[in-house]
Coordinates of C-alpha atoms in Angstrom, one line a residue:
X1 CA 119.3 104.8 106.8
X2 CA 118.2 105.1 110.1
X3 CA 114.7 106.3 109.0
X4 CA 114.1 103.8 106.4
X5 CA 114.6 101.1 108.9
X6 CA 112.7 102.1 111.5
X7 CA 109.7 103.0 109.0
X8 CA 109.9 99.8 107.8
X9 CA 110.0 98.1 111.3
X10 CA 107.1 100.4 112.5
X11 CA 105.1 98.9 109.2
X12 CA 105.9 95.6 110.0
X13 CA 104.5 96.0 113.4
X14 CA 101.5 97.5 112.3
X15 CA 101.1 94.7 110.0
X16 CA 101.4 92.4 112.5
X17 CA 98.7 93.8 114.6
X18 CA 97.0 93.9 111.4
X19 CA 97.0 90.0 111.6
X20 CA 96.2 89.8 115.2
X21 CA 93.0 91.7 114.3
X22 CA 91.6 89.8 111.4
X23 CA 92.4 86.0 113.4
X24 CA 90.0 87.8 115.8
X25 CA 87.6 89.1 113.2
X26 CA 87.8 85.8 110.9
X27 CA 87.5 82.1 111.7
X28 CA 89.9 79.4 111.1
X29 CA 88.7 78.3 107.9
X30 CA 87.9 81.6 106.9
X31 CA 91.3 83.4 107.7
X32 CA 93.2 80.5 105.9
X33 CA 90.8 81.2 102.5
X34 CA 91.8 84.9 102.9
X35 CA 95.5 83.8 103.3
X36 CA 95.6 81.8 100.6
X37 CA 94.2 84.5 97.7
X38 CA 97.0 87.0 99.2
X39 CA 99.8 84.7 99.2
X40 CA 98.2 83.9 95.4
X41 CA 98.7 87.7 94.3
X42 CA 102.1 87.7 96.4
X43 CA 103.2 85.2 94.0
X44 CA 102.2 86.5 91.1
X45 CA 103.5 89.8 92.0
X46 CA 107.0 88.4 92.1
X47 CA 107.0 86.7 89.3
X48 CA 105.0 89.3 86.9
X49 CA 106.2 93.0 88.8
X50 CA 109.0 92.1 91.0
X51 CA 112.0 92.3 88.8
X52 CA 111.1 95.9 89.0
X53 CA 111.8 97.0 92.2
X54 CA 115.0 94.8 92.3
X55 CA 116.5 96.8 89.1
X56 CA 115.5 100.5 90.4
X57 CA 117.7 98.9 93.6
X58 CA 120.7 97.9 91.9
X59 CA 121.0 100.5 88.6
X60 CA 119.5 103.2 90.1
X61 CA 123.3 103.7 91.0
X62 CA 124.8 102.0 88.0
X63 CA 127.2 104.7 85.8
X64 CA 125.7 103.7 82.5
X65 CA 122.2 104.3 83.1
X66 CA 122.9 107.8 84.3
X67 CA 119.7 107.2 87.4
X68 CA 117.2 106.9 84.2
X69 CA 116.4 103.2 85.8
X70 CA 113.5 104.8 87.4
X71 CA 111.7 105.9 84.4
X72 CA 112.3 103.3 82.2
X73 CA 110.6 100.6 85.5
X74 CA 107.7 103.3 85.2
X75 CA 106.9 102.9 81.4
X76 CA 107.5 99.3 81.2
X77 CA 104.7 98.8 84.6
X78 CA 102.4 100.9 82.5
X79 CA 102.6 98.7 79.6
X80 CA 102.7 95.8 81.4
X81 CA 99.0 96.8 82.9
X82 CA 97.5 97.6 79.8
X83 CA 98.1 94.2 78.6
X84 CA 97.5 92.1 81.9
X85 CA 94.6 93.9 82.9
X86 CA 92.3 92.8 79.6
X87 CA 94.2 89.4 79.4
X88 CA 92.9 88.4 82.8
X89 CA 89.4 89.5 81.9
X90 CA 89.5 86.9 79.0
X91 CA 91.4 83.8 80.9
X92 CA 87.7 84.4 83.4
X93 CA 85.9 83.3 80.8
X94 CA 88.1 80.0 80.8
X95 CA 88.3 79.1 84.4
X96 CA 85.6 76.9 86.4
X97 CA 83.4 79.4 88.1
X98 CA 84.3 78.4 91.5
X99 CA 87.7 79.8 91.0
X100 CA 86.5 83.0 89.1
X101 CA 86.3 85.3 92.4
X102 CA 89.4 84.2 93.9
X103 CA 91.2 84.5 91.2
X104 CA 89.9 88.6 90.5
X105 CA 90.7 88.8 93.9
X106 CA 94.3 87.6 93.9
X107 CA 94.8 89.5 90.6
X108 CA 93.6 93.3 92.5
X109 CA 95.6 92.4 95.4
X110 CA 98.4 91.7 92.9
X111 CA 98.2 95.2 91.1
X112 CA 97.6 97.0 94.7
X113 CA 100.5 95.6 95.4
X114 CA 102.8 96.2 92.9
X115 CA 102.0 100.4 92.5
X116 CA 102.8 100.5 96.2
X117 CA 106.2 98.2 96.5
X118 CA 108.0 99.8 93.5
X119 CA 107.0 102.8 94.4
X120 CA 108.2 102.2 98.1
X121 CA 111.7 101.0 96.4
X122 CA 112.0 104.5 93.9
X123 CA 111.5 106.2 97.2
X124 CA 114.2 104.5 99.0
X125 CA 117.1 104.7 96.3
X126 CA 115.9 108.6 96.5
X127 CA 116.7 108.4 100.0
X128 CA 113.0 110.1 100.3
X129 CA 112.9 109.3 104.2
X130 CA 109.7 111.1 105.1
X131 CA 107.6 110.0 102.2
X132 CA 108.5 105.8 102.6
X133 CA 107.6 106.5 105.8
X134 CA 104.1 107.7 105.2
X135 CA 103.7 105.0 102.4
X136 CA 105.0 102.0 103.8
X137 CA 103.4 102.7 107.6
X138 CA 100.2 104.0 105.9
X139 CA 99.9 101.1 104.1
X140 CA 99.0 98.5 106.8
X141 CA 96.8 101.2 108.9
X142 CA 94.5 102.2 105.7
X143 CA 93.7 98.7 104.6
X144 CA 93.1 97.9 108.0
X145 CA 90.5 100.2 108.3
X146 CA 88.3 99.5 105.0
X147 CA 89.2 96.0 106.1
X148 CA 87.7 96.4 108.9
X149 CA 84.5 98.0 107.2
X150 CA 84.0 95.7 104.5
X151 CA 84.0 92.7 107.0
X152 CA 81.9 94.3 109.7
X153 CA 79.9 94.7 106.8
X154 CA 79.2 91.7 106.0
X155 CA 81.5 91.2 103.0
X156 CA 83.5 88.5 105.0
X157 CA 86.8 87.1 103.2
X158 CA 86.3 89.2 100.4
X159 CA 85.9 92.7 101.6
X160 CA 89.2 91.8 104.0
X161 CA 91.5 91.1 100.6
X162 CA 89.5 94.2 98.8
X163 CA 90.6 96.2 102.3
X164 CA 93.7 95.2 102.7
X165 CA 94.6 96.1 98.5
X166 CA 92.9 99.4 98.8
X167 CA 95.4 100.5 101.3
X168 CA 98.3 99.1 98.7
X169 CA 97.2 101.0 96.4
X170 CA 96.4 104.4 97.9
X171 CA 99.8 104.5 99.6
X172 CA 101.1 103.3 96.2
X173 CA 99.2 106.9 94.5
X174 CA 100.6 108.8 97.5
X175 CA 104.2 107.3 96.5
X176 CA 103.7 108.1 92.8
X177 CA 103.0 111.6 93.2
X178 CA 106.3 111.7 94.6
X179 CA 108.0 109.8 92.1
X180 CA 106.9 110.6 89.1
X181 CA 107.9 114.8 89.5
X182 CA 111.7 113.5 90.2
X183 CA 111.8 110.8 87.3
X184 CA 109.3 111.1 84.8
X185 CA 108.5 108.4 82.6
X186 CA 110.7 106.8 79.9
X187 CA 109.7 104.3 76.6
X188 CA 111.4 101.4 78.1
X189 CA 114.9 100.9 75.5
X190 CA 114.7 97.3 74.9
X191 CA 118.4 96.9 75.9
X192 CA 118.3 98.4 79.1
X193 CA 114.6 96.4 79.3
X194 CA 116.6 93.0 79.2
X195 CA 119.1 93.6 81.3
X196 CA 116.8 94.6 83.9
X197 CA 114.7 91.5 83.4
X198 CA 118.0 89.3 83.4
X199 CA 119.4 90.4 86.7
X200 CA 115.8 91.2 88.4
X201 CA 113.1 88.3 87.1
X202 CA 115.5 85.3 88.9
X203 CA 115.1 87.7 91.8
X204 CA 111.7 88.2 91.7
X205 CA 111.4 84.1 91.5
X206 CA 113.7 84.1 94.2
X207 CA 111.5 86.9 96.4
X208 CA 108.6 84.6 95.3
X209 CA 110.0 81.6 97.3
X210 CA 108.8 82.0 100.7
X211 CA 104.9 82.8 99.3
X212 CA 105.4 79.8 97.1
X213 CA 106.4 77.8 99.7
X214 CA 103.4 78.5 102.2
X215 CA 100.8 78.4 99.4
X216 CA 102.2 75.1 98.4
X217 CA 102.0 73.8 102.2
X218 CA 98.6 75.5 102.7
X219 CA 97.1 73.9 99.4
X220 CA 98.1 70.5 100.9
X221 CA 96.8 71.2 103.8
X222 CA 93.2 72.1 102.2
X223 CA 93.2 69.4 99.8
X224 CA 94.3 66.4 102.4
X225 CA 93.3 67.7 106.1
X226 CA 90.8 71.6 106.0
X227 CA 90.5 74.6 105.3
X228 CA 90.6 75.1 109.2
X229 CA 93.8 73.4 109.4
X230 CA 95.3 76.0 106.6
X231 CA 93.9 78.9 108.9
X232 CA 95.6 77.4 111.9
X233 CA 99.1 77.0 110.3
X234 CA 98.6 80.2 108.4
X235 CA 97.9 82.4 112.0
X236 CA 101.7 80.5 112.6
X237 CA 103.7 80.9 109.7
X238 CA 102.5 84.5 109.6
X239 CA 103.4 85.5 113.0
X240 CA 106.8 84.0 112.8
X241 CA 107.9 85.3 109.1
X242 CA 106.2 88.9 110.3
X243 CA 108.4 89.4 113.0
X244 CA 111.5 87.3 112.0
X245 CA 112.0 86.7 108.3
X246 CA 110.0 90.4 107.4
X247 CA 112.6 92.5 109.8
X248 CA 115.3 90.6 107.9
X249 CA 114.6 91.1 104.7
X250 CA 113.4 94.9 105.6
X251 CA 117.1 95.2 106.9
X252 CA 118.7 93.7 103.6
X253 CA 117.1 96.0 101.7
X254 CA 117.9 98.7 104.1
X255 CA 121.9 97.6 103.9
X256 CA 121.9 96.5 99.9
X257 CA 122.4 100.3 98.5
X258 CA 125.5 100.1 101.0
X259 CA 126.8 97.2 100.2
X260 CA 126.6 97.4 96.4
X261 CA 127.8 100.9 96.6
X262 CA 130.9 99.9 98.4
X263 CA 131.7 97.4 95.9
X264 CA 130.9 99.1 92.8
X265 CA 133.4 102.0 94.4
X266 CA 136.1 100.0 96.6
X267 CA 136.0 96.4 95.9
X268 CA 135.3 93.5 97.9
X269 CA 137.0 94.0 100.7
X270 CA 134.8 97.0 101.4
X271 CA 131.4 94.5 100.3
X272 CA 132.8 92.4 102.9
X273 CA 133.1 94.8 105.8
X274 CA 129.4 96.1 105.2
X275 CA 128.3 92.4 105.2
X276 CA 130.0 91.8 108.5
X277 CA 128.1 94.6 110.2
X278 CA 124.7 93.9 108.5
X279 CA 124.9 90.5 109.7
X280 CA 125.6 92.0 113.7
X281 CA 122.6 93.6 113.3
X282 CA 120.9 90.7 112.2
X283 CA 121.7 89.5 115.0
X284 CA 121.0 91.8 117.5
X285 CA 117.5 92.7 115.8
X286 CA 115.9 89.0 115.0
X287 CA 117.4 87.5 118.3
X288 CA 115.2 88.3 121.3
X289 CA 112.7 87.4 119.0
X290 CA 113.4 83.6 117.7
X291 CA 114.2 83.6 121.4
X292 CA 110.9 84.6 122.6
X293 CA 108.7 82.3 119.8
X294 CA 111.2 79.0 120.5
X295 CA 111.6 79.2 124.0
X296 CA 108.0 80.6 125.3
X297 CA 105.9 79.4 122.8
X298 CA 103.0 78.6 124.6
X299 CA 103.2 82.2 126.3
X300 CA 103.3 83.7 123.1
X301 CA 100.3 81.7 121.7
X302 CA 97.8 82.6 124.5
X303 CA 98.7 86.3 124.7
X304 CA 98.4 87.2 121.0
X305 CA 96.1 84.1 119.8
X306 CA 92.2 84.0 120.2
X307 CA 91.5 80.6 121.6
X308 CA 90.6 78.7 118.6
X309 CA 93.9 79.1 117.1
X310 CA 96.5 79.4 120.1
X311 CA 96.8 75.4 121.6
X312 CA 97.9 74.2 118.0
X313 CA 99.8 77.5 116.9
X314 CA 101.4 76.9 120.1
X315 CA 102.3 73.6 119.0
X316 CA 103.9 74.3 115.6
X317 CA 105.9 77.7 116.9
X318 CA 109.2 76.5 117.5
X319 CA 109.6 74.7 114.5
X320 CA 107.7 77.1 112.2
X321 CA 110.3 79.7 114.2
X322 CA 113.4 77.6 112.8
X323 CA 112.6 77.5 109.9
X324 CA 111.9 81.8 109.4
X325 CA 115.3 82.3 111.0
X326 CA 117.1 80.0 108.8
X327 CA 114.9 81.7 105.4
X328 CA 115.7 84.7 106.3
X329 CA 119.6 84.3 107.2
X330 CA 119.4 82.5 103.6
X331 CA 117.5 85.5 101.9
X332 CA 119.0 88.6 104.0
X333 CA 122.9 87.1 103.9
X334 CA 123.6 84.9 101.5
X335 CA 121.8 86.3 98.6
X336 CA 124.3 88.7 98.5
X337 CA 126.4 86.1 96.6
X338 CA 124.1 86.3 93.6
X339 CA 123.5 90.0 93.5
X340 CA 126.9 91.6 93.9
X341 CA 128.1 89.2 91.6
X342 CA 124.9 89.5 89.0
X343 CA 124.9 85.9 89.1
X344 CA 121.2 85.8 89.6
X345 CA 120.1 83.1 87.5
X346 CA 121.9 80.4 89.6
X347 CA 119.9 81.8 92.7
X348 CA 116.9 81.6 90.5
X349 CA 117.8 77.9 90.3
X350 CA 118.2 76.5 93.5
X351 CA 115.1 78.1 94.6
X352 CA 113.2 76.9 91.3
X353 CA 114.4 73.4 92.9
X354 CA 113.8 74.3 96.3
X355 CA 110.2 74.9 94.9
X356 CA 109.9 71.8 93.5
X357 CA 111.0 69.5 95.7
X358 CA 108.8 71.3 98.3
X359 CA 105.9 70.4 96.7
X360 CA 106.7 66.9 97.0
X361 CA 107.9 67.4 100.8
X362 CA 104.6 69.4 102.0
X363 CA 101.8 66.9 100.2
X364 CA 104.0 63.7 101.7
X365 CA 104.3 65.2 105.2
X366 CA 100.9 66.4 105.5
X367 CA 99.6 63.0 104.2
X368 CA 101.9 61.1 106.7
X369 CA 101.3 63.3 110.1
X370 CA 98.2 65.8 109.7
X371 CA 99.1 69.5 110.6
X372 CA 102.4 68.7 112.4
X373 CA 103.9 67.3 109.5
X374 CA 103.2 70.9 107.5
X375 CA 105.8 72.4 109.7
X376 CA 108.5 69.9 110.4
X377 CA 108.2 69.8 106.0
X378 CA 108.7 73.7 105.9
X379 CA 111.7 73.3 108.4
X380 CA 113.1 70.4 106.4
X381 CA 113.0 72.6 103.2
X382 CA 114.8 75.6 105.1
X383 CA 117.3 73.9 105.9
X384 CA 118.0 72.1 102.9
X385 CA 117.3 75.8 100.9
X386 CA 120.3 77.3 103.2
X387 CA 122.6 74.7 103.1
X388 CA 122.4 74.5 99.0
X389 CA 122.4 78.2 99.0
X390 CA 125.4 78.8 101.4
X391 CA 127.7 76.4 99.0
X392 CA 126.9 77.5 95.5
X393 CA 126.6 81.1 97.0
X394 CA 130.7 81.1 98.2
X395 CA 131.4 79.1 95.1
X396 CA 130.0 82.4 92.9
X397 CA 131.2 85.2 95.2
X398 CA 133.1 84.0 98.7
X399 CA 131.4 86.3 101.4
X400 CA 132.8 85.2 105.0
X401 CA 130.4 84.4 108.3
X402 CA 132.0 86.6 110.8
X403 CA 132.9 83.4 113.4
X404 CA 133.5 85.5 116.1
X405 CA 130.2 87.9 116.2
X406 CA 128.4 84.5 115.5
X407 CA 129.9 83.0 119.0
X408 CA 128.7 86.3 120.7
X409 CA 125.5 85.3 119.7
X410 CA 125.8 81.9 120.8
X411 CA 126.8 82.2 124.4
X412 CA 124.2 85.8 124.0
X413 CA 121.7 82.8 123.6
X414 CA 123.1 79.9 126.4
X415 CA 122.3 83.0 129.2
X416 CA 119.4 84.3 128.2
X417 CA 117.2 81.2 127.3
X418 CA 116.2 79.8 130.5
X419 CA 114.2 82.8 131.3
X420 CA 112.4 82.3 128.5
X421 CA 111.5 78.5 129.4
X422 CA 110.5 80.0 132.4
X423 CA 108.0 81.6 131.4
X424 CA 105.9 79.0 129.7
X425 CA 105.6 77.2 133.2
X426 CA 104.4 80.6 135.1
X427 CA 100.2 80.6 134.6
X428 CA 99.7 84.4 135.8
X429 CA 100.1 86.0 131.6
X430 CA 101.7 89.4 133.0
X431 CA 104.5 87.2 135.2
X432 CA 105.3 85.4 131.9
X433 CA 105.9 88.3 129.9
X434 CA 107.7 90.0 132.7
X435 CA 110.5 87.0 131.9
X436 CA 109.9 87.4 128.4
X437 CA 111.5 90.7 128.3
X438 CA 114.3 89.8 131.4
X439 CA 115.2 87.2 128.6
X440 CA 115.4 90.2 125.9
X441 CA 117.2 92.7 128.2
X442 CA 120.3 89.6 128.9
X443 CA 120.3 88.7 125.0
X444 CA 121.1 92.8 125.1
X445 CA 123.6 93.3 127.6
X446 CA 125.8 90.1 127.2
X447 CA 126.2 91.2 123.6
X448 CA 127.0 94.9 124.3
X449 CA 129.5 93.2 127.4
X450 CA 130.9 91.2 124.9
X451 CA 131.3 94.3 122.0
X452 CA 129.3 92.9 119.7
X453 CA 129.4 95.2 116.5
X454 CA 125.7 96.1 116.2
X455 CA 125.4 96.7 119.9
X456 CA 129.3 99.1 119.8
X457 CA 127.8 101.2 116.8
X458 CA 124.2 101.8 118.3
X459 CA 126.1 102.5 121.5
X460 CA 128.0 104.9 120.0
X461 CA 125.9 107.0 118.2
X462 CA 124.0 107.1 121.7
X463 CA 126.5 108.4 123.3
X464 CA 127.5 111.1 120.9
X465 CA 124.3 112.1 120.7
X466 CA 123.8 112.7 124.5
X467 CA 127.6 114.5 124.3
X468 CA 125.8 117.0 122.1
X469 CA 122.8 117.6 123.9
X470 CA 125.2 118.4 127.0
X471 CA 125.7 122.2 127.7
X472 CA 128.3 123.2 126.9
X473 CA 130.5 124.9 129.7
X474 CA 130.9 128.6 128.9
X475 CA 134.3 129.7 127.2
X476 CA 136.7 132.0 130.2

């Protein structure tokens, strides 16, 4: 498990540097045009591919399908592509011609995307720890270079998406060449077809959320303020669901093999104990950060942030920071509702609504107060998406919030925060982040003082490790 994680953690902050370079390389208006095509083949990833990797995940491990899961994904996503791939080409004869690029562009980030994420999730139900690493870090660092080259290039916007897909897809080839010698390839059954569209398309619509959300924001934005504007609020939502919502839903999918394994083979009470410990390190691993981006915003902003976007991203961190913490606790936590109880379709529901509703939330907010309205709408909808979720999810499967880790985490917060305030009044940069990481280090130690669970197990393994490395004193 260990591995997976931190590969995954390492990708993300590779991705996130990834950002950081192309606000520098791209312009407002330019980086929220590129933003918007991604989250476009985001989207349609979910909705068209992502029920895959969300069935290797959970029948991979299911008695009756005898870990065939795997080769039945592969042959239906080879299908699937031979009859996308031609259907597109005709639906670009249809569309005004403005929209023709973008769209191709959107549908090859879309494919890039989907060889390299189901691959990534075969690899991880194999427990394949060294490949995932070199696919899912490799992924970031490769399209970052023929990003790179395309732009410097000259190829602006479009040769970042091409960049960005190539890497997708050559780490999604790498991935495949591990695959495909452990599973092969299977006609997909049309029985064992539906049931992995049943439990993994609400999912996949449910996966889709977050992208949907922002595009629908974004679009607003375009249509009522710029296309500045959506580059501005992108550069925010992106930094705060890269390095708070991405790490949690990096760690669910770390923890869901666990948990669902526990149930299938002891029951709930089981399910519940490896909920209580993913949620600790939840915790321990998403709050320095919220901390950091709600309480030195302004810090945060002008050491990352090129000047042209860092005075309004400033501006619209602490909300935007809100409202990743409470999509991810709604994703990474209470999810699990839905999934161990294969109740996915309700999920699919609320989220449809959530969807819906946002629509009407992001074009009135944005109409009524300019940019700052985009955020306080996305914070309204998290909030509402939680709160709906959290009922209906206890109502289908009653999963408990351990109260006492959650207090930990509270009075972990009441100490450390003022150093974090601080620091936004300190002008010398390296004295601010000096305080920055005082305010990490006591987030740290008053939940190991106070034996949080996340803290106790990592603590533990420390210190067995260091036993064994002791010499040992020889035998009389």
């Amino acid at each position: 498990m260990a591995l997976f994680f931190v590969s995954q953690i390492a990708a993300s902050g590779v991705t996130l540097l990834v950002f950081l370079a192309l606000t520098r390389l791209l312009g407002p208006a330019e980086f929220g045009a590129y933003n918007m095509i991604v989250l476009s083949g985001a989207v349609a990833f979910d909705i068209l591919f992502g029920w895959m990797g969300a069935a290797v995940t959970r029948f991979h491990f299911a008695e009756e399908f005898n870990k065939r899961a795997i080769a039945v994904v592969l042959g239906a996503l080879v299908r699937m592509v031979i009859v996308l791939v031609p259907l597109a080409v005709v639906v670009a004869f249809y569309v005004p011609a403005a929209w023709v690029i973008p769209m191709v562009l959107a549908g090859l980030y879309c494919l890039c995307h989907a060889s390299h994420d189901l691959m990534i999730s075969c690899l991880r139900v194999y427990r394949a720890g060294k490949p995932f690493a070199v696919a899912i870090i490799g992924r970031p660092l490769v399209g970052l270079v023929f990003a790179l080259l395309l732009v410097v290039a000259g190829f602006g916007v479009t040769g970042a998406v091409v960049g960005m897909a190539a890497g997708a897809a050559a780490m999604g080839g790498f991935a495949l060449t591990r695959v495909y010698g452990r599973s092969g390839i299977q006609r997909p059954d049309l029985p064992a077809l539906r049931q992995f569209v049943y439990f993994g398309f609400p999912l996949a619509v449910v996966a889709s959320a977050s992208s949907a959300l922002a595009l629908l924001t974004q679009s607003a934005l375009a249509s009522i303020v710029s296309l500045q504007a959506v580059g501005i609020f992108a550069a925010t939502q992106v930094l705060t669901m890269r390095t708070i919502g991405m790490p949690m839903t990096v760690l669910s999918r770390v923890n869901s093999p666990n948990v669902y394994s526990a149930f299938e083979r002891h029951g709930r009470a089981a399910a519940q104990t490896e909920l209580n410990v993913h949620f600790s390190f939840l915790m321990l691993m998403t709050g320095p950060v919220v901390l950091t981006l709600f309480t030195a915003n302004q810090t945060v902003a002008r050491a990352l942030l090129d000047p042209a976007y860092s005075g309004q991203v400033a501006e619209m961190l602490p909300i935007l920071t809100l409202a990743a913490f409470l999509t991810g606790m709604r994703g990474a936590f209470f999810s699990f509702c839905f999934t161990i109880s294969q109740r996915t379709w309700i999920q699919f529901t609320i989220i449809g609504g959530t969807v819906l509703g946002h629509a009407a939330v992001a074009f009135v907010m944005v109409y009524l107060f300019g940019l700052i309205g985009a955020a306080y709408g996305v914070l309204l909808t998290a909030a509402s998406a939680l709160g709906v979720f959290a009922y209906f999810g206890r109502r289908v499967y009653p999963i408990s919030l351990p109260l006492a880790e959650a207090v930990r985490i509270a009075v972990a917060i009441l100490c450390a925060a003022p150093f974090g305030f601080y620091a936004d009044t300190i002008a010398e940069l390296p004295v601010a982040l000096a305080y920055i990481a005082l305010q990490a280090s006591v987030f740290v130690i008053v939940l190991a003082l106070s034996g949080q669970a996340a803290t106790r197990v990592i603590l533990s393994k420390l210190w067995a490790r260091a036993a064994r490395s002791r010499p040992q004193a020889p035998a009389e």
